[in-house]
Amino acid sequence: METIIGNDIEQAAKFLRYGALVAIPTETVYGLAGNALKEATVLNIFHVKERPVFDPLIVHVKGIDDIHRFAKSVPADAEVLMQKFWPGPLTILLQKQQLIPDLVTSGLNTVALRMPAHPLTLALLNELDFPLAAPSANPFGYISPTTAEHVYDQLQGKLPYILDGGPCSVGVESTILGFENDQPVVYRIGGLPVSEIEKLIGPVSVKPNASSNPRAPGMLKSHYAPSKPLYFEKEENLALMNLSGNGALICFENFKTDLPFRQFPLSRDGNSSEAARNLFATLRELDKSDFDFICAIPFPDEGLCKAINDRLLRASQ
Ligand code: TXA
Ligand code: MG
């Protein structure tokens, strides 16, 4: 199959109406999208991504008004969060309506819903009379794509169209929030800092580990991983590891160190949004490079940098 990269929304919509897959830009990462209401298409998403069917997909919707078609009840806190943060990097888990195939939710009774903040994808969703199931458009377990070229590099020949919306503005996946006994719980730290959520609805608990939440296996410990070894450790621990060979060091901003590795600061002036935007592209670049291994040191544990630390930790396991 020939894979075309373009920005023709009509063309993308046509493929999706036929039941084919299209890669879509979002503000977080590119998604591998298909008609969420059509089981054969959803099955093909799992197949192309080589993803186990026990790992459920996010359903992308065009607006808040739409969600009652897909969700049975909407807690007041969810409503407040959607009003404030949609479109944006927040996915909300709600009781699913029957219309959503069990395959999408891996048999769970909740569905993950998100309204992405990208003009091309919102325009596309408005052309369609169905929502889009879309995992990140990378082979299962690998680094998520933040440009159309990243998608092409890995999935060319497996889908007819990549809608090119430029580099993703946020660069890490959405924050995932659900409810347990009506209490809000964050299951994946992501593009919307938990502190922003708490400003609106008060304290939320954070449970970002697959082990404590086997029902959401996508938060698997090892994920977002390059093929090269990646060591995510404090500077002093890296120094003690006696790593031999040619290493690349991912860090927040330039800093003085005796570590014998070339530095790759994600933001020269310590801006967390810029760092998040650069994270996955830098990991990919280093994975393709001649370096023997990649090191990374923890980022300050606040705001968007928490999501960066989470991804680096999983990538290193
Ligand atoms: O930013 C994003 O969320 C991107 C863009 C494309 O929207 N999508 C994304 O999808 O990161 P994916 O499939 O790579 O990650 C979705 C995560 C998985 O960890 C999955 O386990 C979890 O969402 N998930 C989906 N439905 C769920 C559910 N009903 N309950 C618990 N976790 C769920
Ligand atoms: Mg993913």
mmCIF file of C-alpha atoms and ligand atoms in Angstrom:
data_model
loop_
_atom_site.group_PDB
_atom_site.id
_atom_site.type_symbol
_atom_site.label_atom_id
_atom_site.label_comp_id
_atom_site.label_asym_id
_atom_site.label_seq_id
_atom_site.Cartn_x
_atom_site.Cartn_y
_atom_site.Cartn_z
ATOM 1 C CA MET A 1 0.000 0.000 0.000
ATOM 2 C CA GLU A 2 1.260 3.462 -0.840
ATOM 3 C CA THR A 3 1.301 5.880 2.088
ATOM 4 C CA ILE A 4 0.626 9.505 1.183
ATOM 5 C CA ILE A 5 1.567 12.429 3.446
ATOM 6 C CA GLY A 6 -0.658 15.463 2.910
ATOM 7 C CA ASN A 7 -2.947 17.995 4.512
ATOM 8 C CA ASP A 8 -6.134 17.269 2.589
ATOM 9 C CA ILE A 9 -8.935 16.845 5.124
ATOM 10 C CA GLU A 10 -11.417 15.647 2.485
ATOM 11 C CA GLN A 11 -9.042 12.930 1.380
ATOM 12 C CA ALA A 12 -8.437 11.839 4.978
ATOM 13 C CA ALA A 13 -12.187 11.809 5.654
ATOM 14 C CA LYS A 14 -12.801 9.681 2.577
ATOM 15 C CA PHE A 15 -10.332 7.019 3.697
ATOM 16 C CA LEU A 16 -11.819 6.996 7.192
ATOM 17 C CA ARG A 17 -15.381 6.634 5.843
ATOM 18 C CA TYR A 18 -14.244 3.549 3.908
ATOM 19 C CA GLY A 19 -12.955 2.084 7.158
ATOM 20 C CA ALA A 20 -9.246 2.670 6.408
ATOM 21 C CA LEU A 21 -6.723 4.057 8.902
ATOM 22 C CA VAL A 22 -5.304 7.585 8.805
ATOM 23 C CA ALA A 23 -2.581 9.055 11.008
ATOM 24 C CA ILE A 24 -3.776 12.291 12.582
ATOM 25 C CA PRO A 25 -1.941 15.191 14.195
ATOM 26 C CA THR A 26 -2.876 16.191 17.711
ATOM 27 C CA GLU A 27 -1.272 18.660 20.095
ATOM 28 C CA THR A 28 0.267 15.749 22.069
ATOM 29 C CA VAL A 29 1.479 13.092 19.610
ATOM 30 C CA TYR A 30 0.288 11.713 16.263
ATOM 31 C CA GLY A 31 -2.510 9.145 16.461
ATOM 32 C CA LEU A 32 -3.274 6.094 14.315
ATOM 33 C CA ALA A 33 -6.955 6.742 13.743
ATOM 34 C CA GLY A 34 -9.940 4.781 12.534
ATOM 35 C CA ASN A 35 -13.725 4.704 12.907
ATOM 36 C CA ALA A 36 -14.213 3.910 16.601
ATOM 37 C CA LEU A 37 -17.666 2.455 15.956
ATOM 38 C CA LYS A 38 -16.557 -0.076 13.366
ATOM 39 C CA GLU A 39 -15.111 -3.217 14.893
ATOM 40 C CA ALA A 40 -13.160 -4.388 11.830
ATOM 41 C CA THR A 41 -11.408 -1.026 11.628
ATOM 42 C CA VAL A 42 -10.589 -1.036 15.328
ATOM 43 C CA LEU A 43 -9.157 -4.531 14.996
ATOM 44 C CA ASN A 44 -6.951 -3.259 12.188
ATOM 45 C CA ILE A 45 -5.591 -0.499 14.463
ATOM 46 C CA PHE A 46 -4.422 -3.146 16.957
ATOM 47 C CA HIS A 47 -2.989 -5.169 14.103
ATOM 48 C CA VAL A 48 -1.027 -2.328 12.437
ATOM 49 C CA LYS A 49 0.312 -1.112 15.770
ATOM 50 C CA GLU A 50 1.051 -4.688 16.891
ATOM 51 C CA ARG A 51 -0.694 -3.828 20.095
ATOM 52 C CA PRO A 52 -2.211 -6.449 22.396
ATOM 53 C CA VAL A 53 -6.006 -6.232 22.364
ATOM 54 C CA PHE A 54 -6.091 -6.018 26.159
ATOM 55 C CA ASP A 55 -4.761 -2.457 25.948
ATOM 56 C CA PRO A 56 -7.739 -0.131 25.306
ATOM 57 C CA LEU A 57 -7.861 2.828 22.900
ATOM 58 C CA ILE A 58 -8.740 6.490 23.367
ATOM 59 C CA VAL A 59 -11.797 7.734 21.461
ATOM 60 C CA HIS A 60 -11.339 11.211 19.967
ATOM 61 C CA VAL A 61 -14.465 13.356 19.828
ATOM 62 C CA LYS A 62 -15.303 16.670 18.207
ATOM 63 C CA GLY A 63 -16.770 18.360 21.263
ATOM 64 C CA ILE A 64 -18.386 18.152 24.662
ATOM 65 C CA ASP A 65 -21.901 18.050 23.210
ATOM 66 C CA ASP A 66 -21.026 14.789 21.525
ATOM 67 C CA ILE A 67 -20.010 12.783 24.549
ATOM 68 C CA HIS A 68 -23.441 11.664 25.736
ATOM 69 C CA ARG A 69 -23.573 9.430 22.680
ATOM 70 C CA PHE A 70 -20.562 7.578 24.057
ATOM 71 C CA ALA A 71 -20.696 8.035 27.839
ATOM 72 C CA LYS A 72 -23.574 7.117 30.134
ATOM 73 C CA SER A 73 -23.040 9.513 32.979
ATOM 74 C CA VAL A 74 -20.753 12.464 33.421
ATOM 75 C CA PRO A 75 -19.623 13.355 36.965
ATOM 76 C CA ALA A 76 -19.752 17.058 37.794
ATOM 77 C CA ASP A 77 -15.955 17.229 38.092
ATOM 78 C CA ALA A 78 -15.590 15.726 34.619
ATOM 79 C CA GLU A 79 -17.926 18.356 33.213
ATOM 80 C CA VAL A 80 -15.920 21.140 34.870
ATOM 81 C CA LEU A 81 -12.640 19.759 33.540
ATOM 82 C CA MET A 82 -13.931 19.340 30.004
ATOM 83 C CA GLN A 83 -15.327 22.875 29.970
ATOM 84 C CA LYS A 84 -11.973 24.245 31.018
ATOM 85 C CA PHE A 85 -9.425 22.009 29.288
ATOM 86 C CA TRP A 86 -11.072 20.743 26.101
ATOM 87 C CA PRO A 87 -9.897 20.838 23.443
ATOM 88 C CA GLY A 88 -6.625 19.864 25.086
ATOM 89 C CA PRO A 89 -4.313 17.169 26.484
ATOM 90 C CA LEU A 90 -6.789 15.629 28.940
ATOM 91 C CA THR A 91 -8.411 12.210 28.466
ATOM 92 C CA ILE A 92 -11.346 11.345 30.692
ATOM 93 C CA LEU A 93 -12.558 7.822 31.522
ATOM 94 C CA LEU A 94 -16.359 7.586 31.693
ATOM 95 C CA GLN A 95 -18.943 4.779 31.836
ATOM 96 C CA LYS A 96 -19.351 3.675 28.248
ATOM 97 C CA GLN A 97 -22.490 3.485 26.169
ATOM 98 C CA GLN A 98 -23.182 0.320 24.239
ATOM 99 C CA LEU A 99 -22.487 2.053 20.932
ATOM 100 C CA ILE A 100 -18.748 1.831 21.683
ATOM 101 C CA PRO A 101 -17.505 -1.648 20.703
ATOM 102 C CA ASP A 102 -16.030 -3.712 23.550
ATOM 103 C CA LEU A 103 -12.898 -4.089 21.461
ATOM 104 C CA VAL A 104 -12.174 -0.346 21.834
ATOM 105 C CA THR A 105 -12.240 -0.557 25.622
ATOM 106 C CA SER A 106 -10.749 -4.050 25.884
ATOM 107 C CA GLY A 107 -13.913 -5.173 27.597
ATOM 108 C CA LEU A 108 -13.771 -2.481 30.311
ATOM 109 C CA ASN A 109 -16.991 -0.667 31.124
ATOM 110 C CA THR A 110 -15.308 2.719 30.825
ATOM 111 C CA VAL A 111 -14.340 4.532 27.634
ATOM 112 C CA ALA A 112 -11.438 6.982 27.347
ATOM 113 C CA LEU A 113 -12.619 10.211 25.679
ATOM 114 C CA ARG A 114 -10.597 13.163 24.496
ATOM 115 C CA MET A 115 -11.128 16.237 22.336
ATOM 116 C CA PRO A 116 -7.762 16.966 20.715
ATOM 117 C CA ALA A 117 -6.557 20.550 20.221
ATOM 118 C CA HIS A 118 -5.388 20.521 16.644
ATOM 119 C CA PRO A 119 -7.200 22.538 13.971
ATOM 120 C CA LEU A 120 -6.768 19.949 11.190
ATOM 121 C CA THR A 121 -7.989 17.069 13.303
ATOM 122 C CA LEU A 122 -10.900 19.047 14.705
ATOM 123 C CA ALA A 123 -11.900 19.994 11.159
ATOM 124 C CA LEU A 124 -11.606 16.327 10.196
ATOM 125 C CA LEU A 125 -13.764 15.191 13.137
ATOM 126 C CA ASN A 126 -16.378 17.723 12.089
ATOM 127 C CA GLU A 127 -16.494 16.116 8.624
ATOM 128 C CA LEU A 128 -17.251 12.703 10.111
ATOM 129 C CA ASP A 129 -20.328 11.268 11.761
ATOM 130 C CA PHE A 130 -18.280 8.920 13.935
ATOM 131 C CA PRO A 131 -15.527 9.445 16.543
ATOM 132 C CA LEU A 132 -11.948 8.297 15.995
ATOM 133 C CA ALA A 133 -10.242 5.587 18.005
ATOM 134 C CA ALA A 134 -6.546 6.409 17.993
ATOM 135 C CA PRO A 135 -3.548 5.136 19.905
ATOM 136 C CA SER A 136 -0.242 6.893 19.390
ATOM 137 C CA ALA A 137 0.956 6.111 15.839
ATOM 138 C CA ASN A 138 4.037 4.060 16.761
ATOM 139 C CA PRO A 139 4.659 0.338 16.945
ATOM 140 C CA PHE A 140 3.657 -0.888 20.404
ATOM 141 C CA GLY A 141 6.255 -0.021 23.055
ATOM 142 C CA TYR A 142 8.336 2.331 20.884
ATOM 143 C CA ILE A 143 8.731 6.117 21.123
ATOM 144 C CA SER A 144 5.600 8.103 20.201
ATOM 145 C CA PRO A 145 5.690 10.166 16.970
ATOM 146 C CA THR A 146 5.573 13.955 17.097
ATOM 147 C CA THR A 147 5.881 14.630 13.352
ATOM 148 C CA ALA A 148 4.332 13.143 10.196
ATOM 149 C CA GLU A 149 7.805 11.921 9.204
ATOM 150 C CA HIS A 150 8.124 9.938 12.441
ATOM 151 C CA VAL A 151 4.896 8.146 11.527
ATOM 152 C CA TYR A 152 6.036 7.560 7.962
ATOM 153 C CA ASP A 153 9.394 6.142 9.093
ATOM 154 C CA GLN A 154 7.714 3.365 11.000
ATOM 155 C CA LEU A 155 4.308 2.751 9.486
ATOM 156 C CA GLN A 156 4.725 3.459 5.771
ATOM 157 C CA GLY A 157 2.966 0.850 3.669
ATOM 158 C CA LYS A 158 0.576 0.008 6.494
ATOM 159 C CA LEU A 159 -1.883 2.888 6.087
ATOM 160 C CA PRO A 160 -2.987 4.977 3.089
ATOM 161 C CA TYR A 161 -2.750 8.490 4.502
ATOM 162 C CA ILE A 162 -0.874 10.603 7.049
ATOM 163 C CA LEU A 163 -2.488 13.957 7.743
ATOM 164 C CA ASP A 164 0.442 16.310 8.252
ATOM 165 C CA GLY A 165 -0.245 18.979 10.840
ATOM 166 C CA GLY A 166 3.367 19.870 11.590
ATOM 167 C CA PRO A 167 5.261 19.099 14.801
ATOM 168 C CA CYS A 168 3.090 18.519 17.877
ATOM 169 C CA SER A 169 2.931 21.554 20.146
ATOM 170 C CA VAL A 170 2.802 19.697 23.489
ATOM 171 C CA GLY A 171 4.878 16.623 22.653
ATOM 172 C CA VAL A 172 3.862 14.186 25.409
ATOM 173 C CA GLU A 173 0.637 12.190 25.565
ATOM 174 C CA SER A 174 -2.510 13.403 27.266
ATOM 175 C CA THR A 175 -3.067 13.151 30.999
ATOM 176 C CA ILE A 176 -5.585 10.378 31.718
ATOM 177 C CA LEU A 177 -8.113 10.909 34.503
ATOM 178 C CA GLY A 178 -10.891 8.644 35.719
ATOM 179 C CA PHE A 179 -13.113 8.271 38.757
ATOM 180 C CA GLU A 180 -13.132 5.682 41.531
ATOM 181 C CA ASN A 181 -16.147 5.978 43.828
ATOM 182 C CA ASP A 182 -16.668 9.440 42.363
ATOM 183 C CA GLN A 183 -13.142 10.483 43.341
ATOM 184 C CA PRO A 184 -10.863 11.719 40.549
ATOM 185 C CA VAL A 185 -7.763 9.608 39.865
ATOM 186 C CA VAL A 186 -4.967 10.318 37.387
ATOM 187 C CA TYR A 187 -3.715 7.134 35.685
ATOM 188 C CA ARG A 188 -1.241 8.690 33.287
ATOM 189 C CA ILE A 189 0.769 11.831 33.924
ATOM 190 C CA GLY A 190 0.823 13.800 30.693
ATOM 191 C CA GLY A 191 0.477 17.039 28.793
ATOM 192 C CA LEU A 192 -1.865 18.653 31.321
ATOM 193 C CA PRO A 193 -0.060 19.012 34.682
ATOM 194 C CA VAL A 194 -1.946 17.524 37.642
ATOM 195 C CA SER A 195 -1.467 20.848 39.468
ATOM 196 C CA GLU A 196 -3.680 22.522 36.823
ATOM 197 C CA ILE A 197 -6.402 19.941 37.418
ATOM 198 C CA GLU A 198 -6.167 20.362 41.180
ATOM 199 C CA LYS A 199 -6.592 24.119 40.914
ATOM 200 C CA LEU A 200 -10.049 23.407 39.561
ATOM 201 C CA ILE A 201 -11.372 20.372 41.410
ATOM 202 C CA GLY A 202 -9.102 20.010 44.458
ATOM 203 C CA PRO A 203 -6.758 17.124 45.312
ATOM 204 C CA VAL A 204 -6.634 14.140 42.969
ATOM 205 C CA SER A 205 -4.789 10.882 43.567
ATOM 206 C CA VAL A 206 -2.176 9.772 41.072
ATOM 207 C CA LYS A 207 -1.728 6.071 40.249
ATOM 208 C CA PRO A 208 0.454 5.925 37.202
ATOM 209 C CA ASN A 209 1.582 2.294 37.500
ATOM 210 C CA ALA A 210 0.368 -0.712 35.608
ATOM 211 C CA SER A 211 1.070 -2.890 38.622
ATOM 212 C CA SER A 212 -1.395 -0.995 40.787
ATOM 213 C CA ASN A 213 -3.829 -0.766 37.930
ATOM 214 C CA PRO A 214 -3.713 -3.908 35.804
ATOM 215 C CA ARG A 215 -6.972 -2.860 34.198
ATOM 216 C CA ALA A 216 -5.158 -0.173 32.225
ATOM 217 C CA PRO A 217 -2.240 -2.125 30.865
ATOM 218 C CA GLY A 218 -1.222 0.683 28.534
ATOM 219 C CA MET A 219 0.492 2.282 31.454
ATOM 220 C CA LEU A 220 2.869 -0.671 31.203
ATOM 221 C CA LYS A 221 6.132 -0.008 32.935
ATOM 222 C CA SER A 222 8.334 -0.477 29.902
ATOM 223 C CA HIS A 223 7.134 1.806 27.148
ATOM 224 C CA TYR A 224 8.180 4.721 24.967
ATOM 225 C CA ALA A 225 11.474 2.870 24.594
ATOM 226 C CA PRO A 226 14.325 3.361 22.130
ATOM 227 C CA SER A 227 16.165 0.257 20.902
ATOM 228 C CA LYS A 228 19.445 1.434 22.444
ATOM 229 C CA PRO A 229 20.071 1.088 26.171
ATOM 230 C CA LEU A 230 18.783 4.073 28.093
ATOM 231 C CA TYR A 231 20.009 4.829 31.605
ATOM 232 C CA PHE A 232 17.865 7.234 33.575
ATOM 233 C CA GLU A 233 19.775 8.063 36.747
ATOM 234 C CA LYS A 234 20.980 10.975 38.815
ATOM 235 C CA GLU A 235 24.288 12.469 37.731
ATOM 236 C CA GLU A 236 26.213 10.957 40.648
ATOM 237 C CA ASN A 237 24.830 7.481 39.918
ATOM 238 C CA LEU A 238 25.726 7.709 36.236
ATOM 239 C CA ALA A 239 29.273 8.615 37.255
ATOM 240 C CA LEU A 240 29.473 5.447 39.360
ATOM 241 C CA MET A 241 28.177 3.178 36.609
ATOM 242 C CA ASN A 242 31.446 3.157 34.639
ATOM 243 C CA LEU A 243 29.641 3.054 31.329
ATOM 244 C CA SER A 244 32.043 2.450 28.501
ATOM 245 C CA GLY A 245 31.486 3.617 24.946
ATOM 246 C CA ASN A 246 30.080 6.663 23.345
ATOM 247 C CA GLY A 247 27.155 8.086 25.314
ATOM 248 C CA ALA A 248 24.606 10.827 24.738
ATOM 249 C CA LEU A 249 23.198 12.651 27.745
ATOM 250 C CA ILE A 250 19.652 14.045 27.723
ATOM 251 C CA CYS A 251 19.214 16.860 30.231
ATOM 252 C CA PHE A 252 16.905 19.806 30.855
ATOM 253 C CA GLU A 253 19.306 22.678 30.161
ATOM 254 C CA ASN A 254 23.081 22.945 29.666
ATOM 255 C CA PHE A 255 24.951 22.240 32.875
ATOM 256 C CA LYS A 256 28.489 21.752 34.109
ATOM 257 C CA THR A 257 29.463 18.137 34.675
ATOM 258 C CA ASP A 258 32.425 15.781 34.563
ATOM 259 C CA LEU A 259 30.361 13.074 32.878
ATOM 260 C CA PRO A 260 32.121 12.143 29.631
ATOM 261 C CA PHE A 261 28.976 12.257 27.494
ATOM 262 C CA ARG A 262 27.812 14.730 24.878
ATOM 263 C CA GLN A 263 24.926 16.817 26.232
ATOM 264 C CA PHE A 264 21.568 17.108 24.515
ATOM 265 C CA PRO A 265 19.625 19.728 26.484
ATOM 266 C CA LEU A 266 15.907 19.644 25.669
ATOM 267 C CA SER A 267 15.603 23.364 26.394
ATOM 268 C CA ARG A 268 18.593 25.686 26.539
ATOM 269 C CA ASP A 269 16.854 28.119 28.863
ATOM 270 C CA GLY A 270 15.044 25.567 31.024
ATOM 271 C CA ASN A 271 11.543 25.946 29.579
ATOM 272 C CA SER A 272 9.476 22.849 30.400
ATOM 273 C CA SER A 273 7.069 23.206 27.443
ATOM 274 C CA GLU A 274 9.969 23.387 25.033
ATOM 275 C CA ALA A 275 11.611 20.396 26.714
ATOM 276 C CA ALA A 276 8.430 18.292 26.435
ATOM 277 C CA ARG A 277 8.087 19.245 22.769
ATOM 278 C CA ASN A 278 11.636 18.054 22.078
ATOM 279 C CA LEU A 279 11.662 14.871 24.150
ATOM 280 C CA PHE A 280 10.476 12.201 21.710
ATOM 281 C CA ALA A 281 12.175 13.683 18.643
ATOM 282 C CA THR A 282 15.486 13.767 20.542
ATOM 283 C CA LEU A 283 15.071 10.170 21.726
ATOM 284 C CA ARG A 284 14.389 9.071 18.146
ATOM 285 C CA GLU A 285 17.326 10.998 16.771
ATOM 286 C CA LEU A 286 19.686 9.509 19.346
ATOM 287 C CA ASP A 287 18.307 6.038 18.727
ATOM 288 C CA LYS A 288 19.260 6.393 15.049
ATOM 289 C CA SER A 289 22.650 7.977 15.795
ATOM 290 C CA ASP A 290 26.089 6.386 16.321
ATOM 291 C CA PHE A 291 25.975 6.741 20.086
ATOM 292 C CA ASP A 292 26.235 3.396 21.872
ATOM 293 C CA PHE A 293 23.791 4.310 24.601
ATOM 294 C CA ILE A 294 21.638 7.112 25.917
ATOM 295 C CA CYS A 295 21.683 8.567 29.431
ATOM 296 C CA ALA A 296 19.207 10.943 30.963
ATOM 297 C CA ILE A 297 19.141 12.675 34.304
ATOM 298 C CA PRO A 298 15.919 13.496 36.172
ATOM 299 C CA PHE A 299 14.200 16.781 35.370
ATOM 300 C CA PRO A 300 12.900 19.037 38.155
ATOM 301 C CA ASP A 301 9.863 17.235 39.554
ATOM 302 C CA GLU A 302 7.195 19.804 38.679
ATOM 303 C CA GLY A 303 4.662 20.734 35.999
ATOM 304 C CA LEU A 304 5.254 19.239 32.563
ATOM 305 C CA CYS A 305 8.660 17.939 33.668
ATOM 306 C CA LYS A 306 6.819 15.300 35.721
ATOM 307 C CA ALA A 307 5.524 13.849 32.446
ATOM 308 C CA ILE A 308 9.039 13.958 30.981
ATOM 309 C CA ASN A 309 10.414 12.055 34.005
ATOM 310 C CA ASP A 310 7.599 9.506 33.712
ATOM 311 C CA ARG A 311 8.366 8.821 30.027
ATOM 312 C CA LEU A 312 12.130 8.630 30.597
ATOM 313 C CA LEU A 313 11.639 6.213 33.469
ATOM 314 C CA ARG A 314 9.431 3.924 31.385
ATOM 315 C CA ALA A 315 11.776 4.212 28.420
ATOM 316 C CA SER A 316 14.634 3.054 30.637
ATOM 317 C CA GLN A 317 12.926 -0.097 31.923
HETATM 318 O O1 TXA B 1 -2.248 12.106 23.789
HETATM 319 C C1 TXA B 1 -2.787 11.009 23.648
HETATM 320 O O2 TXA B 1 -3.522 10.514 24.517
HETATM 321 C C2 TXA B 1 -2.512 10.247 22.348
HETATM 322 C C3 TXA B 1 -3.160 11.020 21.200
HETATM 323 C C4 TXA B 1 -3.063 10.288 19.880
HETATM 324 O O3 TXA B 1 -4.480 11.320 21.524
HETATM 325 N N1 TXA B 1 -3.005 8.913 22.428
HETATM 326 C C5 TXA B 1 -2.407 7.956 23.170
HETATM 327 O O4 TXA B 1 -2.977 6.705 23.019
HETATM 328 O O5 TXA B 1 -1.454 8.161 23.872
HETATM 329 P P1 TXA B 1 -2.280 5.382 23.536
HETATM 330 O O6 TXA B 1 -3.141 4.295 23.009
HETATM 331 O O7 TXA B 1 -0.867 5.347 23.135
HETATM 332 O O8 TXA B 1 -2.465 5.437 25.075
HETATM 333 C C6 TXA B 1 -3.773 5.356 25.595
HETATM 334 C C7 TXA B 1 -3.751 4.933 27.028
HETATM 335 C C8 TXA B 1 -3.306 3.503 27.205
HETATM 336 O O9 TXA B 1 -2.373 3.506 28.256
HETATM 337 C C9 TXA B 1 -4.577 2.768 27.625
HETATM 338 O O10 TXA B 1 -4.320 1.699 28.485
HETATM 339 C C10 TXA B 1 -5.352 3.872 28.302
HETATM 340 O O11 TXA B 1 -5.082 5.008 27.529
HETATM 341 N N2 TXA B 1 -6.799 3.634 28.262
HETATM 342 C C11 TXA B 1 -7.623 3.684 27.211
HETATM 343 N N3 TXA B 1 -8.887 3.368 27.554
HETATM 344 C C12 TXA B 1 -8.857 3.115 28.865
HETATM 345 C C13 TXA B 1 -9.834 2.726 29.827
HETATM 346 N N4 TXA B 1 -11.112 2.545 29.502
HETATM 347 N N5 TXA B 1 -9.434 2.562 31.100
HETATM 348 C C14 TXA B 1 -8.151 2.743 31.471
HETATM 349 N N6 TXA B 1 -7.170 3.109 30.604
HETATM 350 C C15 TXA B 1 -7.516 3.279 29.332
HETATM 351 MG MG MG B 2 1.158 5.097 23.127
#
